[in-house]
Amino acid sequence: MPQSTTVIPPSTIEIKRFPWMRRLSFISPKLSRLLTLFSYGSLNLWAFIESHPAITRFCEYPGYVIINDQQVLATFWVQGHDYQQFLVLEDDIQLEPENINPVPTFHNASVHTVTIGWLGSHQQWIDNWHRINPYIVSNGRYITPQILDATTALFDSPITLFDAEHALHRIDHQLVRTAVFMLLHHGRLTSDDLTKKPLSGATLFLPSNSEPRGSFP
């Protein structure tokens, strides 16, 4: 992936909110703040970004990029260990900035168009992440280093979510489940099952064999 010439991380621009627009607000664990998006497509793209351990930082609606000599409002800016890129969701709802003058344009940025078909090919993972995120948001504050260490120690080999919960029976099952999800979020665990079928107690998790480095998509 080519590296963008952007150096300073962009900030979210304010979107003009018409009465008919859908507003989807939620907490991002990666950013530790509230996000508001305006389409289910952008919500699904966020879910993939949030769950991608190689992405360390991102920003929604960062400003304009240039595609085919036209200004296009980027859906997200993402940053990883050694790259950054702007993402534009194909055929997304047309949005307008609240104040047009201060909106930046990133002329030489690396831009990738995310197609609806590409999102669809990851829909099972995305659906599962929509179920996982509330655990991290709601219970993450209760996960002590001791709980995280105890959960990590279980995964010297693949183990199901159900078995992890029962192996740590002295800890509330909801907290064990949350700890597993936090390790997944940090890239310390992985699960092929989450790409193929709905999350359940039978979902198999295993230790990740590599550092969470890579590129998007």
Coordinates of C-alpha atoms in Angstrom, one line a residue:
M1 CA 0.0 0.0 0.0
P2 CA 1.4 3.4 -0.9
Q3 CA 1.9 5.7 2.0
S4 CA -0.1 8.9 2.0
T5 CA 1.7 12.2 2.2
T6 CA -0.6 13.3 5.1
V7 CA 1.5 13.8 8.2
I8 CA -0.8 15.4 10.7
P9 CA -3.8 13.2 11.6
P10 CA -7.0 14.9 10.3
S11 CA -9.9 15.9 12.4
T12 CA -13.6 15.0 11.9
I13 CA -15.5 17.7 10.0
E14 CA -18.9 18.7 11.1
I15 CA -21.6 17.3 8.8
K16 CA -24.8 19.3 7.9
R17 CA -27.6 17.3 9.5
F18 CA -30.9 17.4 7.6
P19 CA -34.1 16.2 9.3
W20 CA -34.4 13.2 7.0
M21 CA -30.9 11.9 7.6
R22 CA -30.3 8.7 9.5
R23 CA -27.9 9.2 12.5
L24 CA -26.0 6.2 13.9
S25 CA -24.2 7.1 17.1
F26 CA -22.0 4.7 19.1
I27 CA -18.7 4.4 21.1
S28 CA -15.5 3.4 19.4
P29 CA -13.2 1.5 21.8
K30 CA -10.2 2.2 19.6
L31 CA -10.8 6.0 19.8
S32 CA -12.5 6.0 23.2
R33 CA -15.1 8.5 22.0
L34 CA -18.6 8.8 20.4
L35 CA -18.9 8.5 16.6
T36 CA -21.9 9.5 14.4
L37 CA -22.3 8.1 11.0
F38 CA -25.1 8.5 8.5
S39 CA -25.5 5.2 6.6
Y40 CA -25.5 1.5 7.4
G41 CA -22.7 1.1 4.8
S42 CA -20.4 3.5 6.7
L43 CA -21.4 1.7 10.0
N44 CA -20.3 -1.6 8.5
L45 CA -17.1 -0.1 7.2
W46 CA -16.4 1.3 10.7
A47 CA -16.9 -2.2 12.2
F48 CA -14.2 -3.6 10.0
I49 CA -11.9 -0.8 10.7
E50 CA -12.5 -1.1 14.5
S51 CA -11.8 -4.8 14.4
H52 CA -8.7 -4.6 12.3
P53 CA -5.8 -4.8 14.7
A54 CA -3.3 -3.4 12.2
I55 CA -5.2 -0.1 12.2
T56 CA -4.1 1.9 15.2
R57 CA -6.0 5.1 14.5
F58 CA -8.7 6.4 12.3
C59 CA -11.0 9.4 11.8
E60 CA -14.5 9.6 10.2
Y61 CA -15.3 12.3 7.6
P62 CA -11.8 13.8 7.6
G63 CA -12.2 16.1 4.5
Y64 CA -12.0 15.9 0.8
V65 CA -9.8 13.8 -1.4
I66 CA -9.4 13.8 -5.2
I67 CA -10.8 11.0 -7.4
N68 CA -10.8 11.4 -11.1
D69 CA -10.1 15.2 -10.7
Q70 CA -13.2 15.5 -8.5
Q71 CA -13.4 16.5 -4.9
V72 CA -15.0 13.6 -2.9
L73 CA -15.7 13.6 0.8
A74 CA -13.7 10.7 2.4
T75 CA -15.6 8.4 4.6
F76 CA -12.6 7.5 6.8
W77 CA -8.9 8.1 7.2
V78 CA -7.0 5.2 8.7
Q79 CA -3.5 4.8 10.0
G80 CA -1.4 1.7 10.8
H81 CA 2.2 1.0 11.8
D82 CA 3.8 2.2 8.6
Y83 CA 0.9 3.5 6.4
Q84 CA -2.1 5.7 6.2
Q85 CA -4.9 6.0 3.7
F86 CA -8.2 7.6 3.0
L87 CA -11.2 5.4 2.4
V88 CA -14.2 6.4 0.3
L89 CA -17.3 4.2 0.5
E90 CA -18.8 3.6 -3.0
D91 CA -22.3 4.8 -3.6
D92 CA -22.7 6.1 0.0
I93 CA -25.2 8.8 1.0
Q94 CA -24.2 12.3 -0.3
L95 CA -23.1 14.4 2.7
E96 CA -22.4 18.1 2.9
P97 CA -20.1 19.9 5.4
E98 CA -21.8 22.2 7.8
N99 CA -19.2 24.9 7.1
I100 CA -17.6 24.6 3.6
N101 CA -14.6 27.0 4.0
P102 CA -12.6 25.2 6.7
V103 CA -12.9 21.8 5.1
P104 CA -9.4 20.5 4.1
T105 CA -8.6 18.9 0.7
F106 CA -5.9 16.2 0.7
H107 CA -4.6 16.5 -2.9
N108 CA -1.8 14.0 -2.8
A109 CA -3.4 11.4 -0.5
S110 CA -3.5 7.7 -1.0
V111 CA -7.1 6.9 -1.6
H112 CA -8.9 3.5 -1.7
T113 CA -12.6 3.1 -2.8
V114 CA -14.4 0.5 -0.7
T115 CA -17.0 -1.2 -2.8
I116 CA -20.3 -2.6 -1.5
G117 CA -19.3 -6.0 -2.8
W118 CA -16.1 -5.9 -0.8
L119 CA -18.0 -5.1 2.4
G120 CA -20.5 -7.9 1.6
S121 CA -17.7 -10.4 1.3
H122 CA -16.8 -9.6 5.0
Q123 CA -20.4 -9.4 6.2
Q124 CA -20.3 -12.3 8.7
W125 CA -17.2 -10.9 10.4
I126 CA -18.9 -7.4 10.5
D127 CA -22.1 -8.8 11.9
N128 CA -20.1 -10.6 14.6
W129 CA -18.2 -7.4 15.4
H130 CA -21.5 -5.5 15.9
R131 CA -22.2 -8.1 18.6
I132 CA -18.7 -7.9 20.1
N133 CA -18.4 -4.2 20.4
P134 CA -21.0 -3.6 23.1
Y135 CA -19.1 -6.0 25.4
I136 CA -15.9 -4.0 25.1
V137 CA -17.7 -0.7 25.5
S138 CA -19.8 -1.7 28.5
N139 CA -17.5 -4.1 30.4
G140 CA -14.0 -3.1 29.3
R141 CA -13.6 -0.8 32.4
Y142 CA -14.0 -3.8 34.6
I143 CA -11.3 -5.9 33.0
T144 CA -8.3 -5.8 35.4
P145 CA -4.8 -6.7 34.3
Q146 CA -5.2 -9.9 36.4
I147 CA -8.3 -10.9 34.4
L148 CA -6.6 -10.2 31.1
D149 CA -3.5 -12.2 32.1
A150 CA -5.6 -15.1 33.3
T151 CA -7.6 -15.2 30.1
T152 CA -4.4 -14.9 28.0
A153 CA -2.9 -17.9 29.8
L154 CA -5.7 -20.1 28.5
F155 CA -4.8 -19.6 24.9
D156 CA -1.6 -21.6 24.5
S157 CA -3.8 -23.6 22.0
P158 CA -7.2 -23.1 20.3
I159 CA -10.1 -23.0 22.8
T160 CA -13.8 -22.2 22.4
L161 CA -15.5 -19.2 24.0
F162 CA -17.6 -21.6 26.2
D163 CA -14.5 -23.5 27.4
A164 CA -12.7 -20.3 28.2
E165 CA -15.7 -19.1 30.3
H166 CA -15.8 -22.3 32.3
A167 CA -12.1 -22.6 32.7
L168 CA -12.3 -19.3 34.6
H169 CA -15.4 -20.2 36.5
R170 CA -14.5 -17.9 39.5
I171 CA -14.7 -14.9 37.2
D172 CA -18.1 -13.7 35.9
H173 CA -18.7 -15.2 32.5
Q174 CA -19.5 -11.8 31.0
L175 CA -16.1 -10.5 32.1
V176 CA -14.2 -13.5 30.7
R177 CA -16.1 -13.1 27.4
T178 CA -15.2 -9.4 27.3
A179 CA -11.5 -10.2 28.0
V180 CA -11.5 -12.6 25.1
F181 CA -13.0 -10.0 22.9
M182 CA -10.4 -7.4 24.1
L183 CA -7.6 -9.8 23.2
L184 CA -9.1 -10.2 19.8
H185 CA -9.4 -6.4 19.4
H186 CA -5.7 -6.0 20.3
G187 CA -4.7 -8.6 17.8
R188 CA -3.5 -11.1 20.4
L189 CA -6.1 -13.6 19.5
T190 CA -7.7 -14.5 16.1
S191 CA -10.7 -16.6 15.0
D192 CA -11.4 -18.0 11.6
D193 CA -14.9 -19.0 12.9
L194 CA -15.9 -15.3 13.0
T195 CA -15.5 -15.0 9.3
K196 CA -17.8 -18.0 8.6
K197 CA -20.6 -18.3 11.1
P198 CA -22.3 -16.3 13.9
L199 CA -20.6 -15.8 17.2
S200 CA -21.6 -18.4 19.8
G201 CA -20.1 -20.4 22.7
A202 CA -18.7 -22.8 20.2
T203 CA -16.6 -20.1 18.4
L204 CA -13.0 -21.1 18.4
F205 CA -10.3 -18.6 19.3
L206 CA -6.6 -19.2 19.0
P207 CA -3.4 -17.2 19.7
S208 CA -2.2 -14.9 16.9
N209 CA 1.1 -15.9 15.5
S210 CA 2.1 -12.5 14.1
E211 CA 2.2 -8.9 15.1
P212 CA -0.9 -6.8 14.1
R213 CA 0.9 -5.2 11.2
G214 CA -0.4 -5.0 7.6
S215 CA -2.5 -2.8 5.4
F216 CA -6.1 -2.1 4.7
P217 CA -8.1 -3.5 3.1

